[in-house]
Amino acid sequence: MQAYIARRLIAVPFMLFGMSLLLFWLLFLRPGNAALTGFGLVSPDQNKQAIASLEEEFGLDRPFFVQYGDWAWNAIQGDFGISLKNRRPVTPEIRSRLPVTAELGLITVLLTALIGIPVGIISAIRPGTFLDGFLRIVTISGISVPNFWVATLVITLPAIWWAWTPLWEYVRFEDDPLNNLKIIIWPAITLAIATAAYVARIVRSSMLETLYSDYVRTARAKGLRERAVVLRHVFRSSMIAVITVIGIQLGAVLGGSVIAEQIFGIPGLGLLVFESVVSIDYTVALAAIMVFAFMFTLVNLAVDVLYTFVDPRIRY
Amino acid sequence: MRESYWGRYWRRRRSRRSFLIGGAALAAGSAGLVAVGCGDDDDDDAPSEPQEPAAEETEAAATEAPAATEAAAPADGPMPGGTFRQSKTQVDDGIDPGLKVINNNEILARIYNHTHLYKVSTNEFLFDAATAMEQPDNTTIVFPLRPGMTFHHDGSAVTAEDVSSTWSRFPALLADQGSQVNEANWGFMDTITAVDESTARVDLKAPAASAPVLMAATSYGIVSKALLDQQANGNVQELDAGAGPYIIEQRDSAGVALARYPDYYAHENPSTHFLEGAPYIDRHETRIIVDRAAVKAAFFAGDIDYIPAIADSIEFEEFTGDDRFVAKEVASTEARFLAYDNIKFVDKRARQAVSYAIDYDAMIATLYAGDGVYDGPVGQALPGFALDQETLQSYRVFDPQKARELWEASGIEVDHIRIESSIDPRGSTMAEFLARQMEENLGVTAEPLIHDVTTYVARAREPIKQWELFVVPYNASTTPEIYNMTMMNPDAFAGVSWSFGTDQPDASLVANAQKLIDLTAAQAQEVDPDLRLQKMEEMQLFALEELVPGINLPVPGHSWVVYNSRVGSFPEDDVLLGGLLNRTHDMYIKG
Amino acid sequence: MAESEAAAALSQQALRPAARPYAGVLRFLRQQRLGTIGAVLIILMVIGAVAAPVLRTSDPEGFGVTPILESPSGSHFFGTNREGRDVWSRVLYGGRVSLKIGLATVIVAALGGTALALIAGYLGGVVDFAFGRVADVLIAFPSILFALTLHASLRDQLPNLGQVLAAEEFLLVVAICIVFTPVIFRIMRGNVLEQRAAIYVESARVIGASEMRIMWRHIFPNLVGLLLIVMSTTLPAAILTESALSFLGVGVEQGTPSWGADLSGSNRTYFVRAPWIAIFPGLALSVTVLAFNLFGDALRDTLDPRLRGQR
């Protein structure tokens, strides 16, 4: 198992290398650059000079691989360069925004597990009942509703009905934890609708698979209470599927943060990614997306490792 | 109401000097918008453009009693305390007033002192850091500074040295650091000298009719020389180097919080706009809210006090008749320019064809919900200089048949028209509208290309354009020549962005560009008001006749201001035109 | 990530094509009531999209063709928006975009993913390894982010396909395909490998069938059932991705009716006053995705024998 984890760990840098190369290339393809737009009204001559001096300043006139190598070398040392748009160093910006999105992701995943797993279990132990049918419809609706629509309705409808809206001035967790949670909870709920529904479905189907298996029948036969059967035998074996899905759903949550942060006014990484990608601020976009991808990769690695603890049968 | 307002304004008797200086008066500007990061309509409080208000005016013009503001002494009069809350859509790109003037107005207008402000609605100068503006001759302006002002960072006094060093660094900032402040806004200054501790003198290169107006802009905020000298990079992008009524308490990706500067000198009420004993409000908070639906929801819920960028009369109706809000219709401050890529549209007939292919009345009916007027090179916000509606209408004729004939005759090799616009809601709808008009009336295919502001500006500046037409929004606010120079002057923006410069290969294009440069310069330096008007008209008619470098599209008939009624003395008439007049220090929160 | 669910639910055994297709359909209708509802909704939605020119009440892309911001009524079922366009008509046409892009994406991604899986499974070794790692890299990006970046980068570089797909739509298809192909590839590859080891493939090999023939005649037909399941779960995901991109302003051409785009841009200014312009496009999108999900669920239950009889 240690060998397996070591192998996975070794793969991580290669993955990151591949991802950054791909991203760098994609952004390299894109014409234009954010630095150009900083200048005010200049004459055509000044414009040409400005372009030339900016390209030199940011090294944009160098060949692709030189630029990439330079970037990668600095990135490894934790320096993502400076923003083309406002010339602020990128790393502190990322560092200040990362905890915000991480918190949103964490709370969403918590909500996902807290809602998704019980709903799935209830559905699975009473298959074919009215309750099961109802929950099936609820969960399948949950995965069908786009988060940007839900978010829009959540901020708009209460404002129409009660002149109330769950948008508050953002405060950092370390400054005011309670108010911070009050703010974060709404985007988290919005994002958790789909992921919780998804997890509930997986829990249900994987539990159904095991509920009728021989070892469960044996457990019942030896007189274990149903509760113990379900929790100890059935649910435990479904945990693998659940963990996998929660891991994968984190990708959806990270992607969803782009939308939720925009609508709910949360100053996180998702907002930064969106703004920098569309505004051709390469350095920021590159750093922010890589941080996202890195988080995602690590979570999936953690998921793989978790398997071994949940299911002793798995030996890598 | 617009008529009577401007009627009053322009009927006013004025001295020759007042005309000369402020002749420029009101205005439009911010064409720089594009240059700078345009179309940022739903920015914070005021139209976010490089150069804001601008002032004019001399003693003579002050003869008429300015319109009373509600500061006059309402029953629930000014009271200290409270927080003013607003929103904006983006984090600022830095707060050095000489370098960045986009997305940070709520900071620049409050942490920095300005020698004077220009109050658009009453056409008067308001003196702040300076106690007066003396003009011994046509090329000299002298500012005696107010005693008792101190900088936030160390409590040292504001001196003429600070003024001189702050303003002298404009050229270097543009050349070396990518300043957003256009040369047109300071190019008229030759030298700035500190005559003594408290007197600054500006010598102009040549008579400049609009200089005092331009000098009342956000970018002229006084920065501490001592602090500036300590900076290795030569700017105060991330520092509070001001002496204004508010100091920065917090500034990050969530927004900006400003707190009252306890050592700010007390206003002795230099005008009706300023509150005596101000500032009253303790804190000014600006939150970043990107989404428009969210901004509205927050405003309806009472979470923010001011809602920027009301789109049209339709949206305005949502707020009228609700006593939680004050909703007011004010003079229009919006302008739209449709630029050609002049290299492709070298043949005048092709330009005419495009102009004939646009149904201007339908545009007013649909995009502006019927409340719109025609516009010319000098905007409708400047009625003294703007051409009248009849004249403009004669150049803005919708005639699809003629359009097609001219299009065919021109032999232009364009069968697909790409219309670039920024992602601001009205701009993108307008591009879509125009694309439809081109398809229907020119027999070409057309597509609107919507880009975010940064990309859009980059696409304007590329030497080889990837578009045929370009829709630019800008806000009226400074002076006629800025209005023209930014959008239309080949020496500046038109040269860079619309391929309309004297460095182009085509002879007719160069001739047109040169002509427009000459005409623009002539009116800007003309000191006689009547002659200036004539020259300005000549310039406008030339641009209209030749359709260079683009078309001034119709504009909305009004702008709209809506704020929470708990705010007192809100500068409703000036907030859109004069960014600096959106001063928290002149407002108060009702009890 | 609906794909992984499909994968998780997949059986070890081969999915044999139904002997009598009718029987399958009948059984489906009898046993899968929710699936049948889904199928009916899909059919309605397809009819709405195809017959949009007939069912519409006004030009969805015209300016001021209806009164502005009118609430839902007999003549404008879903109300009208600020541009004076009938929301009902736009919802109908929006279905066209979603369906077109969703289908195009799923077909390309499914075929591409399967073909690559077959190639990887057939050649094995270095090719298999290389494909696998590329897929790893592509999957490691959160899908919306990756599609957003792809779209932003390729925006000015792709050709216009004319009548079938506008440039923007083509770009959306490309971006979404690149997101979903590796996922499908992964699922299919696992199964190709399983099939290769199956006894019937062994026997074919023993009687001297070429690898090519084995792939095409033996393995591929056995993947069809799985492919259908994967496609049915990818389709709603693709539609959601398309609408999210359009919502973020990097989707269809300005003005083109699209459920995602109609929830963004200038429309957002008027949501408080005219909530119907927010509610109906979102509802249409949700119901469509729901219908495909219901149908996909039922399809999987029917096609996957192991799950049969569990409810």
mmCIF file with all atom_site columns, N, CA, C and O in Angstrom, chain C residues 50-67:
data_model
loop_
_atom_site.group_PDB
_atom_site.id
_atom_site.type_symbol
_atom_site.label_atom_id
_atom_site.label_alt_id
_atom_site.label_comp_id
_atom_site.label_asym_id
_atom_site.label_entity_id
_atom_site.label_seq_id
_atom_site.pdbx_PDB_ins_code
_atom_site.Cartn_x
_atom_site.Cartn_y
_atom_site.Cartn_z
_atom_site.occupancy
_atom_site.B_iso_or_equiv
_atom_site.pdbx_formal_charge
_atom_site.auth_seq_id
_atom_site.auth_comp_id
_atom_site.auth_asym_id
_atom_site.auth_atom_id
_atom_site.pdbx_PDB_model_num
ATOM 1  N N  . VAL C 1 50 ? -38.204 21.278 -32.719 1.00 0.00 ? 50 VAL C N  1
ATOM 2  C CA . VAL C 1 50 ? -38.308 21.112 -34.169 1.00 0.00 ? 50 VAL C CA 1
ATOM 3  C C  . VAL C 1 50 ? -39.407 22.014 -34.727 1.00 0.00 ? 50 VAL C C  1
ATOM 4  O O  . VAL C 1 50 ? -39.238 22.666 -35.763 1.00 0.00 ? 50 VAL C O  1
ATOM 5  N N  . ALA C 1 51 ? -40.535 22.056 -34.019 1.00 0.00 ? 51 ALA C N  1
ATOM 6  C CA . ALA C 1 51 ? -41.664 22.826 -34.524 1.00 0.00 ? 51 ALA C CA 1
ATOM 7  C C  . ALA C 1 51 ? -41.658 24.256 -33.997 1.00 0.00 ? 51 ALA C C  1
ATOM 8  O O  . ALA C 1 51 ? -42.678 24.945 -34.064 1.00 0.00 ? 51 ALA C O  1
ATOM 9  N N  . ALA C 1 52 ? -40.525 24.701 -33.474 1.00 0.00 ? 52 ALA C N  1
ATOM 10 C CA . ALA C 1 52 ? -40.458 26.052 -32.916 1.00 0.00 ? 52 ALA C CA 1
ATOM 11 C C  . ALA C 1 52 ? -40.994 27.121 -33.871 1.00 0.00 ? 52 ALA C C  1
ATOM 12 O O  . ALA C 1 52 ? -41.743 28.000 -33.453 1.00 0.00 ? 52 ALA C O  1
ATOM 13 N N  . PRO C 1 53 ? -40.650 27.045 -35.158 1.00 0.00 ? 53 PRO C N  1
ATOM 14 C CA . PRO C 1 53 ? -41.161 28.086 -36.061 1.00 0.00 ? 53 PRO C CA 1
ATOM 15 C C  . PRO C 1 53 ? -42.687 28.112 -36.131 1.00 0.00 ? 53 PRO C C  1
ATOM 16 O O  . PRO C 1 53 ? -43.273 29.144 -36.435 1.00 0.00 ? 53 PRO C O  1
ATOM 17 N N  . VAL C 1 54 ? -43.333 26.959 -35.891 1.00 0.00 ? 54 VAL C N  1
ATOM 18 C CA . VAL C 1 54 ? -44.786 26.904 -35.929 1.00 0.00 ? 54 VAL C CA 1
ATOM 19 C C  . VAL C 1 54 ? -45.376 27.321 -34.579 1.00 0.00 ? 54 VAL C C  1
ATOM 20 O O  . VAL C 1 54 ? -46.368 28.051 -34.520 1.00 0.00 ? 54 VAL C O  1
ATOM 21 N N  . LEU C 1 55 ? -44.755 26.843 -33.520 1.00 0.00 ? 55 LEU C N  1
ATOM 22 C CA . LEU C 1 55 ? -45.318 27.058 -32.187 1.00 0.00 ? 55 LEU C CA 1
ATOM 23 C C  . LEU C 1 55 ? -45.034 28.446 -31.628 1.00 0.00 ? 55 LEU C C  1
ATOM 24 O O  . LEU C 1 55 ? -45.704 28.901 -30.712 1.00 0.00 ? 55 LEU C O  1
ATOM 25 N N  . ARG C 1 56 ? -44.075 29.102 -32.169 1.00 0.00 ? 56 ARG C N  1
ATOM 26 C CA . ARG C 1 56 ? -43.693 30.398 -31.601 1.00 0.00 ? 56 ARG C CA 1
ATOM 27 C C  . ARG C 1 56 ? -44.806 31.419 -31.814 1.00 0.00 ? 56 ARG C C  1
ATOM 28 O O  . ARG C 1 56 ? -45.593 31.310 -32.751 1.00 0.00 ? 56 ARG C O  1
ATOM 29 N N  . THR C 1 57 ? -44.828 32.403 -30.934 1.00 0.00 ? 57 THR C N  1
ATOM 30 C CA . THR C 1 57 ? -45.833 33.445 -31.101 1.00 0.00 ? 57 THR C CA 1
ATOM 31 C C  . THR C 1 57 ? -45.253 34.707 -31.706 1.00 0.00 ? 57 THR C C  1
ATOM 32 O O  . THR C 1 57 ? -45.980 35.586 -32.137 1.00 0.00 ? 57 THR C O  1
ATOM 33 N N  . SER C 1 58 ? -43.923 34.820 -31.687 1.00 0.00 ? 58 SER C N  1
ATOM 34 C CA . SER C 1 58 ? -43.307 35.950 -32.390 1.00 0.00 ? 58 SER C CA 1
ATOM 35 C C  . SER C 1 58 ? -41.843 35.640 -32.632 1.00 0.00 ? 58 SER C C  1
ATOM 36 O O  . SER C 1 58 ? -41.313 34.663 -32.118 1.00 0.00 ? 58 SER C O  1
ATOM 37 N N  . ASP C 1 59 ? -41.203 36.508 -33.402 1.00 0.00 ? 59 ASP C N  1
ATOM 38 C CA . ASP C 1 59 ? -39.799 36.314 -33.743 1.00 0.00 ? 59 ASP C CA 1
ATOM 39 C C  . ASP C 1 59 ? -38.943 36.386 -32.474 1.00 0.00 ? 59 ASP C C  1
ATOM 40 O O  . ASP C 1 59 ? -38.910 37.416 -31.803 1.00 0.00 ? 59 ASP C O  1
ATOM 41 N N  . PRO C 1 60 ? -38.235 35.304 -32.141 1.00 0.00 ? 60 PRO C N  1
ATOM 42 C CA . PRO C 1 60 ? -37.480 35.314 -30.886 1.00 0.00 ? 60 PRO C CA 1
ATOM 43 C C  . PRO C 1 60 ? -36.266 36.238 -30.934 1.00 0.00 ? 60 PRO C C  1
ATOM 44 O O  . PRO C 1 60 ? -35.696 36.562 -29.903 1.00 0.00 ? 60 PRO C O  1
ATOM 45 N N  . GLU C 1 61 ? -35.840 36.622 -32.134 1.00 0.00 ? 61 GLU C N  1
ATOM 46 C CA . GLU C 1 61 ? -34.653 37.474 -32.223 1.00 0.00 ? 61 GLU C CA 1
ATOM 47 C C  . GLU C 1 61 ? -34.971 38.881 -32.711 1.00 0.00 ? 61 GLU C C  1
ATOM 48 O O  . GLU C 1 61 ? -34.081 39.658 -32.987 1.00 0.00 ? 61 GLU C O  1
ATOM 49 N N  . GLY C 1 62 ? -36.268 39.181 -32.850 1.00 0.00 ? 62 GLY C N  1
ATOM 50 C CA . GLY C 1 62 ? -36.630 40.513 -33.311 1.00 0.00 ? 62 GLY C CA 1
ATOM 51 C C  . GLY C 1 62 ? -36.445 41.523 -32.198 1.00 0.00 ? 62 GLY C C  1
ATOM 52 O O  . GLY C 1 62 ? -36.247 41.173 -31.044 1.00 0.00 ? 62 GLY C O  1
ATOM 53 N N  . PHE C 1 63 ? -36.494 42.791 -32.567 1.00 0.00 ? 63 PHE C N  1
ATOM 54 C CA . PHE C 1 63 ? -36.432 43.836 -31.542 1.00 0.00 ? 63 PHE C CA 1
ATOM 55 C C  . PHE C 1 63 ? -37.795 44.492 -31.442 1.00 0.00 ? 63 PHE C C  1
ATOM 56 O O  . PHE C 1 63 ? -38.356 44.921 -32.438 1.00 0.00 ? 63 PHE C O  1
ATOM 57 N N  . GLY C 1 64 ? -38.317 44.567 -30.237 1.00 0.00 ? 64 GLY C N  1
ATOM 58 C CA . GLY C 1 64 ? -39.580 45.249 -30.022 1.00 0.00 ? 64 GLY C CA 1
ATOM 59 C C  . GLY C 1 64 ? -40.752 44.646 -30.771 1.00 0.00 ? 64 GLY C C  1
ATOM 60 O O  . GLY C 1 64 ? -41.665 45.362 -31.164 1.00 0.00 ? 64 GLY C O  1
ATOM 61 N N  . VAL C 1 65 ? -40.750 43.334 -30.968 1.00 0.00 ? 65 VAL C N  1
ATOM 62 C CA . VAL C 1 65 ? -41.867 42.720 -31.685 1.00 0.00 ? 65 VAL C CA 1
ATOM 63 C C  . VAL C 1 65 ? -43.060 42.467 -30.759 1.00 0.00 ? 65 VAL C C  1
ATOM 64 O O  . VAL C 1 65 ? -44.156 42.179 -31.222 1.00 0.00 ? 65 VAL C O  1
ATOM 65 N N  . THR C 1 66 ? -42.831 42.573 -29.447 1.00 0.00 ? 66 THR C N  1
ATOM 66 C CA . THR C 1 66 ? -43.949 42.472 -28.510 1.00 0.00 ? 66 THR C CA 1
ATOM 67 C C  . THR C 1 66 ? -43.814 43.649 -27.542 1.00 0.00 ? 66 THR C C  1
ATOM 68 O O  . THR C 1 66 ? -42.778 44.299 -27.513 1.00 0.00 ? 66 THR C O  1
ATOM 69 N N  . PRO C 1 67 ? -44.856 43.920 -26.745 1.00 0.00 ? 67 PRO C N  1
ATOM 70 C CA . PRO C 1 67 ? -44.682 44.915 -25.682 1.00 0.00 ? 67 PRO C CA 1
ATOM 71 C C  . PRO C 1 67 ? -43.587 44.434 -24.745 1.00 0.00 ? 67 PRO C C  1
ATOM 72 O O  . PRO C 1 67 ? -43.357 43.227 -24.641 1.00 0.00 ? 67 PRO C O  1
#
